[in-house]
Amino acid sequence: MNWTEQGGFIWLILAAILAIAELMLPGVYLTFVAMGAAITGVLALLFPELGLVGQLVSFAAWSTVFVLVGKRWYGANPVPSSDPDLNNRAARMIGQTVTVVEAIEGGTGRVRVGDGEWPAEGPDLAAGAKARIAGVRGGVVVVETVKAIEPPAV
């Protein structure tokens, strides 16, 4: 048996390997390449005269088509995330209560966020005061005063 006779089966095996690899690796592009290999395998079985060069061209063309279609589909139908702020450090800081480490005077100072210090803007606050992060502008956190919770009147 030569490549012409085995080519279709080899492409189908490659498609299966790529599909399995997609299950083990993050991302979605191997699925589209696997689809290109599967189509090429079917074409190689149907048209054995296609030859190795024709099969390689078919694989490249079909893989490209599937990747572009998949990219467009995922762009139009994004997968919702259970944590949309996962890689957005600034968004994750909003709402946190922080401690002023360098008094905020004239609108600027420094606050402790987690284990680091950040430049801050906001109302005048003494060192040691608590503040809440209202936003982040560039590398500067915008803070607001934390309202003390008063006990309910009895």
mmCIF file of C-alpha atoms in Angstrom:
data_model
loop_
_atom_site.group_PDB
_atom_site.id
_atom_site.type_symbol
_atom_site.label_atom_id
_atom_site.label_comp_id
_atom_site.label_asym_id
_atom_site.label_seq_id
_atom_site.Cartn_x
_atom_site.Cartn_y
_atom_site.Cartn_z
ATOM 1 C CA MET A 1 0.000 0.000 0.000
ATOM 2 C CA ASN A 2 1.243 3.479 -0.784
ATOM 3 C CA TRP A 3 0.222 6.971 0.330
ATOM 4 C CA THR A 4 -2.556 7.134 -2.260
ATOM 5 C CA GLU A 5 -4.228 4.074 -0.728
ATOM 6 C CA GLN A 6 -3.561 4.913 2.929
ATOM 7 C CA GLY A 7 -3.776 8.703 2.835
ATOM 8 C CA GLY A 8 -7.461 8.935 3.664
ATOM 9 C CA PHE A 9 -7.137 6.726 6.725
ATOM 10 C CA ILE A 10 -4.046 8.601 7.899
ATOM 11 C CA TRP A 11 -5.941 11.911 7.658
ATOM 12 C CA LEU A 12 -8.879 10.463 9.603
ATOM 13 C CA ILE A 13 -6.522 9.162 12.310
ATOM 14 C CA LEU A 14 -4.864 12.601 12.436
ATOM 15 C CA ALA A 15 -8.312 14.193 12.796
ATOM 16 C CA ALA A 16 -9.109 11.890 15.733
ATOM 17 C CA ILE A 17 -5.755 12.660 17.404
ATOM 18 C CA LEU A 18 -6.334 16.407 17.002
ATOM 19 C CA ALA A 19 -9.861 16.114 18.402
ATOM 20 C CA ILE A 20 -8.560 14.200 21.436
ATOM 21 C CA ALA A 21 -5.774 16.770 21.906
ATOM 22 C CA GLU A 22 -8.434 19.496 21.868
ATOM 23 C CA LEU A 23 -10.101 17.834 24.849
ATOM 24 C CA MET A 24 -6.820 17.844 26.800
ATOM 25 C CA LEU A 25 -5.552 21.315 25.874
ATOM 26 C CA PRO A 26 -7.194 24.695 26.445
ATOM 27 C CA GLY A 27 -8.450 26.558 23.408
ATOM 28 C CA VAL A 28 -10.669 25.703 20.494
ATOM 29 C CA TYR A 29 -8.553 25.917 17.369
ATOM 30 C CA LEU A 30 -7.520 22.253 17.254
ATOM 31 C CA THR A 31 -11.166 21.379 16.673
ATOM 32 C CA PHE A 32 -11.150 23.366 13.443
ATOM 33 C CA VAL A 33 -7.853 21.849 12.285
ATOM 34 C CA ALA A 34 -9.266 18.399 13.106
ATOM 35 C CA MET A 35 -12.280 19.189 10.931
ATOM 36 C CA GLY A 36 -9.935 20.136 8.081
ATOM 37 C CA ALA A 37 -8.088 16.818 8.494
ATOM 38 C CA ALA A 38 -11.379 14.880 8.556
ATOM 39 C CA ILE A 39 -12.652 16.505 5.347
ATOM 40 C CA THR A 40 -9.285 15.845 3.700
ATOM 41 C CA GLY A 41 -9.471 12.204 4.825
ATOM 42 C CA VAL A 42 -12.923 11.766 3.319
ATOM 43 C CA LEU A 43 -11.832 13.460 0.076
ATOM 44 C CA ALA A 44 -8.720 11.266 -0.093
ATOM 45 C CA LEU A 45 -10.874 8.152 0.261
ATOM 46 C CA LEU A 46 -13.345 9.345 -2.378
ATOM 47 C CA PHE A 47 -10.689 10.624 -4.796
ATOM 48 C CA PRO A 48 -7.512 8.516 -4.436
ATOM 49 C CA GLU A 49 -5.989 10.288 -7.439
ATOM 50 C CA LEU A 50 -5.781 13.443 -5.304
ATOM 51 C CA GLY A 51 -2.242 12.483 -4.236
ATOM 52 C CA LEU A 52 -0.149 13.841 -1.368
ATOM 53 C CA VAL A 53 0.197 17.392 -2.726
ATOM 54 C CA GLY A 54 -3.540 17.652 -3.346
ATOM 55 C CA GLN A 55 -4.255 16.337 0.132
ATOM 56 C CA LEU A 56 -1.888 18.848 1.723
ATOM 57 C CA VAL A 57 -3.510 21.683 -0.218
ATOM 58 C CA SER A 58 -6.957 20.385 0.784
ATOM 59 C CA PHE A 59 -5.921 20.191 4.445
ATOM 60 C CA ALA A 60 -4.493 23.720 4.427
ATOM 61 C CA ALA A 61 -7.535 25.149 2.653
ATOM 62 C CA TRP A 62 -10.181 23.381 4.768
ATOM 63 C CA SER A 63 -8.348 24.101 8.024
ATOM 64 C CA THR A 64 -8.110 27.777 7.109
ATOM 65 C CA VAL A 65 -11.803 27.918 6.216
ATOM 66 C CA PHE A 66 -12.852 26.220 9.468
ATOM 67 C CA VAL A 67 -10.558 28.406 11.612
ATOM 68 C CA LEU A 68 -11.913 31.598 10.012
ATOM 69 C CA VAL A 69 -15.530 30.462 10.330
ATOM 70 C CA GLY A 70 -14.926 29.401 13.942
ATOM 71 C CA LYS A 71 -13.216 32.658 14.804
ATOM 72 C CA ARG A 72 -16.103 34.623 13.346
ATOM 73 C CA TRP A 73 -18.660 32.468 15.150
ATOM 74 C CA TYR A 74 -16.924 32.806 18.538
ATOM 75 C CA GLY A 75 -16.571 36.559 17.956
ATOM 76 C CA ALA A 76 -20.321 36.840 17.411
ATOM 77 C CA ASN A 77 -21.212 34.354 20.194
ATOM 78 C CA PRO A 78 -18.724 34.803 23.032
ATOM 79 C CA VAL A 79 -18.667 32.170 25.733
ATOM 80 C CA PRO A 80 -19.910 33.712 29.006
ATOM 81 C CA SER A 81 -17.440 33.552 31.857
ATOM 82 C CA SER A 82 -18.261 32.653 35.433
ATOM 83 C CA ASP A 83 -15.746 35.359 36.439
ATOM 84 C CA PRO A 84 -15.703 38.108 33.789
ATOM 85 C CA ASP A 85 -13.152 40.164 35.777
ATOM 86 C CA LEU A 86 -10.684 37.277 36.075
ATOM 87 C CA ASN A 87 -7.869 39.028 34.208
ATOM 88 C CA ASN A 88 -8.963 42.588 34.907
ATOM 89 C CA ARG A 89 -7.103 43.572 38.053
ATOM 90 C CA ALA A 90 -8.537 47.080 38.120
ATOM 91 C CA ALA A 91 -12.144 45.862 37.959
ATOM 92 C CA ARG A 92 -11.480 43.312 40.693
ATOM 93 C CA MET A 93 -10.303 46.075 43.059
ATOM 94 C CA ILE A 94 -13.491 48.151 42.827
ATOM 95 C CA GLY A 95 -15.452 47.921 46.058
ATOM 96 C CA GLN A 96 -12.515 46.772 48.202
ATOM 97 C CA THR A 97 -11.906 48.514 51.479
ATOM 98 C CA VAL A 98 -8.325 49.755 51.752
ATOM 99 C CA THR A 99 -6.187 51.534 54.307
ATOM 100 C CA VAL A 100 -4.655 54.941 53.619
ATOM 101 C CA VAL A 101 -0.880 54.636 54.184
ATOM 102 C CA GLU A 102 0.101 58.122 53.051
ATOM 103 C CA ALA A 103 -2.473 60.789 53.868
ATOM 104 C CA ILE A 104 -4.604 61.890 50.955
ATOM 105 C CA GLU A 105 -4.131 65.639 50.891
ATOM 106 C CA GLY A 106 -5.099 67.883 48.040
ATOM 107 C CA GLY A 107 -6.671 64.879 46.332
ATOM 108 C CA THR A 108 -3.604 62.591 46.198
ATOM 109 C CA GLY A 109 -1.977 60.049 48.510
ATOM 110 C CA ARG A 110 -1.286 56.310 48.781
ATOM 111 C CA VAL A 111 -3.350 53.338 49.910
ATOM 112 C CA ARG A 112 -2.584 49.707 50.723
ATOM 113 C CA VAL A 113 -4.329 47.292 48.359
ATOM 114 C CA GLY A 114 -3.663 43.703 49.351
ATOM 115 C CA ASP A 115 0.074 43.452 49.923
ATOM 116 C CA GLY A 116 1.042 46.469 47.816
ATOM 117 C CA GLU A 117 0.685 50.217 47.831
ATOM 118 C CA TRP A 118 -1.009 52.214 45.102
ATOM 119 C CA PRO A 119 -1.217 55.920 44.384
ATOM 120 C CA ALA A 120 -4.690 57.172 45.197
ATOM 121 C CA GLU A 121 -6.983 60.076 44.457
ATOM 122 C CA GLY A 122 -9.964 61.091 46.506
ATOM 123 C CA PRO A 123 -11.171 63.208 49.410
ATOM 124 C CA ASP A 124 -8.704 64.227 52.099
ATOM 125 C CA LEU A 125 -8.145 61.301 54.488
ATOM 126 C CA ALA A 126 -5.591 60.809 57.255
ATOM 127 C CA ALA A 127 -3.092 57.948 57.251
ATOM 128 C CA GLY A 128 -4.722 54.870 58.784
ATOM 129 C CA ALA A 129 -8.206 55.829 57.607
ATOM 130 C CA LYS A 130 -10.320 53.320 55.715
ATOM 131 C CA ALA A 131 -11.493 54.039 52.176
ATOM 132 C CA ARG A 132 -13.358 52.167 49.463
ATOM 133 C CA ILE A 133 -12.070 51.876 45.909
ATOM 134 C CA ALA A 134 -14.607 53.496 43.584
ATOM 135 C CA GLY A 135 -12.617 53.135 40.386
ATOM 136 C CA VAL A 136 -9.210 52.892 38.782
ATOM 137 C CA ARG A 137 -7.854 55.455 36.347
ATOM 138 C CA GLY A 138 -4.578 54.428 34.771
ATOM 139 C CA GLY A 139 -2.404 53.202 37.628
ATOM 140 C CA VAL A 140 -4.204 55.325 40.241
ATOM 141 C CA VAL A 141 -7.045 54.080 42.426
ATOM 142 C CA VAL A 142 -9.913 56.466 43.033
ATOM 143 C CA VAL A 143 -11.194 56.142 46.587
ATOM 144 C CA GLU A 144 -14.173 57.363 48.543
ATOM 145 C CA THR A 145 -14.728 57.565 52.262
ATOM 146 C CA VAL A 146 -16.214 54.571 54.013
ATOM 147 C CA LYS A 147 -19.415 55.482 55.784
ATOM 148 C CA ALA A 148 -19.516 54.154 59.324
ATOM 149 C CA ILE A 149 -22.398 51.782 59.943
ATOM 150 C CA GLU A 150 -24.553 53.132 62.711
ATOM 151 C CA PRO A 151 -26.452 50.731 64.939
ATOM 152 C CA PRO A 152 -30.214 50.810 64.454
ATOM 153 C CA ALA A 153 -32.167 53.054 66.826
ATOM 154 C CA VAL A 154 -33.932 51.183 69.562
#
